[in-house]
Amino acid sequence: ERGVVYSTSSNPTTASNKIASGSGTGAFTCNLTGLQPNTTYYVRAYAVNSKGTSYGEEVSFTTNEKVFATPEYVDLGLSVKWATCNVGASKPEESGDYFAWGETTTKSTYSWSTYTYCKGSSTTLTKYNCSSGYGTLDNKTTLELSDDVAAINWGGAWRMPTDAEITELREQCTWTWITYNGVNGYKVTSRSNGNSIFLPAAGARMDIRLLHAGSSAFFWTSSLRAEYSRNAWFLGLDSNNSEYFVSNFGRDYGLLVRAVAR
């Protein structure tokens, strides 16, 4: 067997990420996909035969930083202004990107084993924890701007909404399930000035799967569920019951983000 191995750490092995490219001698190529933006990777060719495994010279490269389009906003007459599209999207009907709570880049697998702020499980949290049963305590209940994907990628006054701002959106707007440019979702219309935004039903990511696209969507807030610190609050949309709701998910899920600005 032959191919390449790669990792974000030096000297990757076949226990790291591996892409096989058949067998035999001679030149070969491998395509690396699903890489994170603005990240340094280390790559080595490998070959396996009856004598064991050998590796080629290590090379490294850094991926380009992902460019997020800065959106326009809509004034709904609320305490904050709401972006016209999701983080990672350029149009209201586009899903944009999915993020674990407090992470600022996308990834291929959404689980506790890949989550930044734990040691591999929901009971080994290393940041944003108010309960000793879930790991290291710091009693932080709101994402810092350095962990806020909207603030990091859009800058300026942009950030993720708080649970209170989501509640304001729910209570002071009219919600109508519609199809907009071929995409299901909610039209959210201000009761005070008639302006509106569209929230697409783009589902959520768990492990490597995309769930409920077209019928539901889930948008993170920046607020932790303090008494159950493995979870954070989100806004949910559901066509099955024709309703919207606020609930909480495990922070390792990949959800959408609709940002706000003052």
Tab-separated table of C-alpha atoms in Angstrom:
chain	number	residue	atom	x	y	z
A	1	GLU	CA	0.000	0.000	0.000
A	2	ARG	CA	1.073	3.586	-0.582
A	3	GLY	CA	-0.349	7.049	-0.019
A	4	VAL	CA	0.041	10.079	2.216
A	5	VAL	CA	-0.524	10.784	5.892
A	6	TYR	CA	-1.209	14.223	7.332
A	7	SER	CA	-1.846	15.943	10.637
A	8	THR	CA	-1.725	19.327	12.342
A	9	SER	CA	1.241	17.941	14.319
A	10	SER	CA	4.685	17.122	12.953
A	11	ASN	CA	5.666	13.577	11.890
A	12	PRO	CA	2.237	12.159	10.992
A	13	THR	CA	1.911	8.371	10.775
A	14	THR	CA	-0.641	5.916	9.433
A	15	ALA	CA	-2.406	6.324	12.781
A	16	SER	CA	-3.088	9.943	11.767
A	17	ASN	CA	-5.226	10.972	8.778
A	18	LYS	CA	-4.351	8.618	5.927
A	19	ILE	CA	-5.185	8.668	2.207
A	20	ALA	CA	-4.238	5.494	0.354
A	21	SER	CA	-3.337	5.581	-3.334
A	22	GLY	CA	-3.246	1.972	-4.424
A	23	SER	CA	-0.027	-0.010	-4.599
A	24	GLY	CA	3.075	-0.431	-6.741
A	25	THR	CA	5.943	1.897	-7.607
A	26	GLY	CA	6.143	5.214	-9.448
A	27	ALA	CA	4.612	8.641	-8.983
A	28	PHE	CA	1.162	9.083	-7.457
A	29	THR	CA	-1.056	11.903	-6.225
A	30	CYS	CA	-3.566	12.263	-3.399
A	31	ASN	CA	-6.151	14.975	-2.813
A	32	LEU	CA	-6.606	16.313	0.727
A	33	THR	CA	-10.133	17.553	1.410
A	34	GLY	CA	-12.074	18.890	4.379
A	35	LEU	CA	-9.122	20.901	5.707
A	36	GLN	CA	-9.657	23.723	8.174
A	37	PRO	CA	-8.881	27.317	7.099
A	38	ASN	CA	-5.797	29.148	8.365
A	39	THR	CA	-4.277	25.905	9.690
A	40	THR	CA	-0.780	24.414	9.257
A	41	TYR	CA	-0.674	20.775	8.131
A	42	TYR	CA	2.245	18.345	7.986
A	43	VAL	CA	2.322	15.712	5.247
A	44	ARG	CA	4.443	12.643	4.491
A	45	ALA	CA	4.248	9.982	1.826
A	46	TYR	CA	4.181	6.428	3.140
A	47	ALA	CA	4.677	2.948	1.743
A	48	VAL	CA	3.888	-0.428	3.303
A	49	ASN	CA	5.328	-3.774	2.243
A	50	SER	CA	6.397	-7.039	3.849
A	51	LYS	CA	9.313	-5.277	5.549
A	52	GLY	CA	7.117	-2.696	7.305
A	53	THR	CA	6.148	0.955	6.835
A	54	SER	CA	8.416	3.709	5.566
A	55	TYR	CA	7.821	7.455	5.334
A	56	GLY	CA	9.033	10.132	2.950
A	57	GLU	CA	10.318	13.587	3.741
A	58	GLU	CA	7.889	15.761	5.668
A	59	VAL	CA	6.457	18.858	4.007
A	60	SER	CA	4.105	21.438	5.499
A	61	PHE	CA	1.682	24.058	4.272
A	62	THR	CA	-0.843	26.494	5.717
A	63	THR	CA	-4.361	26.696	4.310
A	64	ASN	CA	-5.835	30.040	3.343
A	65	GLU	CA	-7.981	31.905	5.802
A	66	LYS	CA	-11.646	31.548	4.954
A	67	VAL	CA	-13.195	34.835	3.858
A	68	PHE	CA	-16.667	35.488	5.229
A	69	ALA	CA	-18.796	38.053	3.459
A	70	THR	CA	-19.861	40.786	5.880
A	71	PRO	CA	-23.660	40.978	5.737
A	72	GLU	CA	-26.086	43.801	5.815
A	73	TYR	CA	-28.442	44.103	8.753
A	74	VAL	CA	-32.144	44.712	9.277
A	75	ASP	CA	-33.545	47.024	11.924
A	76	LEU	CA	-36.519	45.219	13.455
A	77	GLY	CA	-37.069	47.897	16.058
A	78	LEU	CA	-35.432	45.746	18.732
A	79	SER	CA	-32.479	46.311	21.057
A	80	VAL	CA	-30.099	44.896	18.404
A	81	LYS	CA	-30.052	44.743	14.620
A	82	TRP	CA	-30.171	41.327	12.945
A	83	ALA	CA	-27.986	40.123	10.078
A	84	THR	CA	-29.723	39.380	6.782
A	85	CYS	CA	-27.991	35.992	6.434
A	86	ASN	CA	-26.243	33.330	8.484
A	87	VAL	CA	-22.519	33.282	9.193
A	88	GLY	CA	-20.876	31.663	6.170
A	89	ALA	CA	-23.729	32.588	3.812
A	90	SER	CA	-24.126	35.452	1.358
A	91	LYS	CA	-27.897	35.233	0.824
A	92	PRO	CA	-30.794	34.893	3.293
A	93	GLU	CA	-31.819	31.490	1.931
A	94	GLU	CA	-28.333	29.950	2.146
A	95	SER	CA	-27.597	27.748	5.132
A	96	GLY	CA	-24.102	29.081	5.746
A	97	ASP	CA	-21.788	27.132	8.029
A	98	TYR	CA	-22.333	24.990	11.106
A	99	PHE	CA	-20.373	25.494	14.311
A	100	ALA	CA	-20.014	23.777	17.655
A	101	TRP	CA	-20.787	26.197	20.481
A	102	GLY	CA	-17.775	28.430	21.129
A	103	GLU	CA	-15.802	27.185	18.105
A	104	THR	CA	-14.993	29.587	15.280
A	105	THR	CA	-14.185	27.176	12.427
A	106	THR	CA	-16.101	24.399	10.724
A	107	LYS	CA	-15.084	20.742	10.813
A	108	SER	CA	-16.086	17.401	9.322
A	109	THR	CA	-17.208	15.680	12.552
A	110	TYR	CA	-19.227	17.236	15.376
A	111	SER	CA	-18.850	15.269	18.611
A	112	TRP	CA	-17.360	15.510	22.086
A	113	SER	CA	-14.231	13.782	20.808
A	114	THR	CA	-13.557	16.736	18.475
A	115	TYR	CA	-14.894	19.541	20.691
A	116	THR	CA	-12.356	22.230	21.600
A	117	TYR	CA	-13.383	22.902	25.200
A	118	CYS	CA	-13.312	19.428	26.699
A	119	LYS	CA	-11.020	16.442	27.061
A	120	GLY	CA	-13.048	14.095	24.908
A	121	SER	CA	-16.339	13.915	26.804
A	122	SER	CA	-19.187	16.048	28.132
A	123	THR	CA	-17.966	15.592	31.714
A	124	THR	CA	-14.451	16.910	31.081
A	125	LEU	CA	-15.211	20.505	30.088
A	126	THR	CA	-12.251	22.875	30.193
A	127	LYS	CA	-14.086	26.190	29.699
A	128	TYR	CA	-17.577	27.613	30.266
A	129	ASN	CA	-18.601	25.398	33.153
A	130	CYS	CA	-20.681	26.149	36.244
A	131	SER	CA	-21.082	22.620	37.593
A	132	SER	CA	-18.325	20.473	39.083
A	133	GLY	CA	-19.888	17.377	37.564
A	134	TYR	CA	-18.932	18.548	34.085
A	135	GLY	CA	-15.243	19.337	34.481
A	136	THR	CA	-13.160	22.399	35.314
A	137	LEU	CA	-15.146	25.239	36.899
A	138	ASP	CA	-14.823	28.817	35.665
A	139	ASN	CA	-18.475	29.955	36.069
A	140	LYS	CA	-18.513	31.675	32.675
A	141	THR	CA	-22.026	31.749	31.229
A	142	THR	CA	-21.603	33.868	28.072
A	143	LEU	CA	-19.170	33.337	25.199
A	144	GLU	CA	-16.182	35.632	25.179
A	145	LEU	CA	-15.724	37.540	21.910
A	146	SER	CA	-12.592	35.479	21.198
A	147	ASP	CA	-14.861	32.395	21.056
A	148	ASP	CA	-17.716	34.107	19.186
A	149	VAL	CA	-17.718	33.067	15.529
A	150	ALA	CA	-19.560	36.206	14.387
A	151	ALA	CA	-17.162	38.532	16.202
A	152	ILE	CA	-14.116	36.644	14.915
A	153	ASN	CA	-15.189	36.418	11.280
A	154	TRP	CA	-17.194	39.619	10.799
A	155	GLY	CA	-15.565	41.887	13.364
A	156	GLY	CA	-16.867	45.321	14.231
A	157	ALA	CA	-20.028	45.285	16.306
A	158	TRP	CA	-21.107	41.786	15.210
A	159	ARG	CA	-21.586	38.968	17.693
A	160	MET	CA	-23.844	36.021	18.460
A	161	PRO	CA	-27.184	36.854	20.115
A	162	THR	CA	-27.833	36.196	23.783
A	163	ASP	CA	-30.722	34.100	25.033
A	164	ALA	CA	-32.489	37.333	26.038
A	165	GLU	CA	-32.136	38.764	22.512
A	166	ILE	CA	-33.547	35.567	21.013
A	167	THR	CA	-36.499	35.846	23.399
A	168	GLU	CA	-37.021	39.457	22.292
A	169	LEU	CA	-37.042	38.330	18.638
A	170	ARG	CA	-39.618	35.652	19.439
A	171	GLU	CA	-41.928	37.858	21.452
A	172	GLN	CA	-41.881	41.068	19.400
A	173	CYS	CA	-42.114	39.630	15.879
A	174	THR	CA	-44.628	37.649	13.859
A	175	TRP	CA	-43.369	34.257	12.620
A	176	THR	CA	-44.632	32.779	9.352
A	177	TRP	CA	-43.499	29.479	7.786
A	178	ILE	CA	-42.824	30.130	4.069
A	179	THR	CA	-40.776	28.963	1.098
A	180	TYR	CA	-38.321	31.641	-0.024
A	181	ASN	CA	-36.351	31.136	-3.263
A	182	GLY	CA	-37.062	27.415	-2.994
A	183	VAL	CA	-35.980	27.140	0.656
A	184	ASN	CA	-38.263	26.446	3.619
A	185	GLY	CA	-37.987	28.581	6.719
A	186	TYR	CA	-39.523	31.329	8.822
A	187	LYS	CA	-40.188	34.890	7.791
A	188	VAL	CA	-39.762	36.921	10.967
A	189	THR	CA	-41.591	40.264	10.765
A	190	SER	CA	-41.309	43.101	13.255
A	191	ARG	CA	-44.601	44.134	14.822
A	192	SER	CA	-43.279	47.663	15.321
A	193	ASN	CA	-41.951	48.609	11.860
A	194	GLY	CA	-42.853	45.761	9.457
A	195	ASN	CA	-39.244	44.923	8.527
A	196	SER	CA	-38.368	41.227	8.290
A	197	ILE	CA	-35.612	38.620	8.080
A	198	PHE	CA	-35.675	35.049	6.752
A	199	LEU	CA	-34.322	32.103	8.757
A	200	PRO	CA	-33.736	29.032	6.538
A	201	ALA	CA	-34.609	25.550	7.771
A	202	ALA	CA	-31.105	24.194	7.219
A	203	GLY	CA	-31.021	21.527	9.923
A	204	ALA	CA	-28.066	20.759	12.192
A	205	ARG	CA	-24.947	18.597	12.175
A	206	MET	CA	-24.218	15.715	14.520
A	207	ASP	CA	-21.144	13.530	14.000
A	208	ILE	CA	-20.792	13.544	10.186
A	209	ARG	CA	-24.526	13.759	9.495
A	210	LEU	CA	-26.747	16.643	8.427
A	211	LEU	CA	-30.097	16.280	10.183
A	212	HIS	CA	-33.582	17.744	9.523
A	213	ALA	CA	-32.595	20.017	6.605
A	214	GLY	CA	-35.723	21.463	4.998
A	215	SER	CA	-37.959	20.928	8.030
A	216	SER	CA	-36.077	22.355	11.010
A	217	ALA	CA	-33.167	24.595	11.947
A	218	PHE	CA	-31.256	25.430	15.086
A	219	PHE	CA	-29.404	28.694	15.818
A	220	TRP	CA	-26.937	29.080	18.677
A	221	THR	CA	-27.124	31.847	21.235
A	222	SER	CA	-24.022	32.945	23.148
A	223	SER	CA	-25.628	31.836	26.428
A	224	LEU	CA	-24.679	28.721	28.392
A	225	ARG	CA	-27.267	26.677	30.251
A	226	ALA	CA	-25.434	27.214	33.526
A	227	GLU	CA	-26.975	24.449	35.625
A	228	TYR	CA	-26.377	21.904	32.842
A	229	SER	CA	-23.133	23.216	31.438
A	230	ARG	CA	-22.699	20.606	28.727
A	231	ASN	CA	-25.522	22.431	26.929
A	232	ALA	CA	-26.080	25.926	25.501
A	233	TRP	CA	-29.297	27.707	24.543
A	234	PHE	CA	-30.491	27.831	20.952
A	235	LEU	CA	-33.438	28.986	18.869
A	236	GLY	CA	-35.217	26.129	17.098
A	237	LEU	CA	-37.519	26.197	14.066
A	238	ASP	CA	-39.852	23.309	13.331
A	239	SER	CA	-42.256	22.954	10.425
A	240	ASN	CA	-43.837	19.761	11.783
A	241	ASN	CA	-45.484	21.626	14.614
A	242	SER	CA	-45.452	24.995	12.850
A	243	GLU	CA	-43.612	26.541	15.770
A	244	TYR	CA	-40.402	28.065	16.976
A	245	PHE	CA	-38.916	27.472	20.385
A	246	VAL	CA	-35.940	28.048	22.658
A	247	SER	CA	-34.207	25.000	24.077
A	248	ASN	CA	-30.708	23.642	24.697
A	249	PHE	CA	-28.405	21.193	22.927
A	250	GLY	CA	-25.058	19.622	23.675
A	251	ARG	CA	-22.341	22.133	22.833
A	252	ASP	CA	-20.702	19.627	20.477
A	253	TYR	CA	-23.548	19.846	17.920
A	254	GLY	CA	-22.980	21.847	14.743
A	255	LEU	CA	-25.648	24.564	14.606
A	256	LEU	CA	-26.213	27.698	12.543
A	257	VAL	CA	-25.418	31.230	13.682
A	258	ARG	CA	-27.449	34.366	12.902
A	259	ALA	CA	-25.533	37.338	14.240
A	260	VAL	CA	-26.621	40.643	15.746
A	261	ALA	CA	-25.071	44.104	15.931
A	262	ARG	CA	-25.718	47.188	18.007
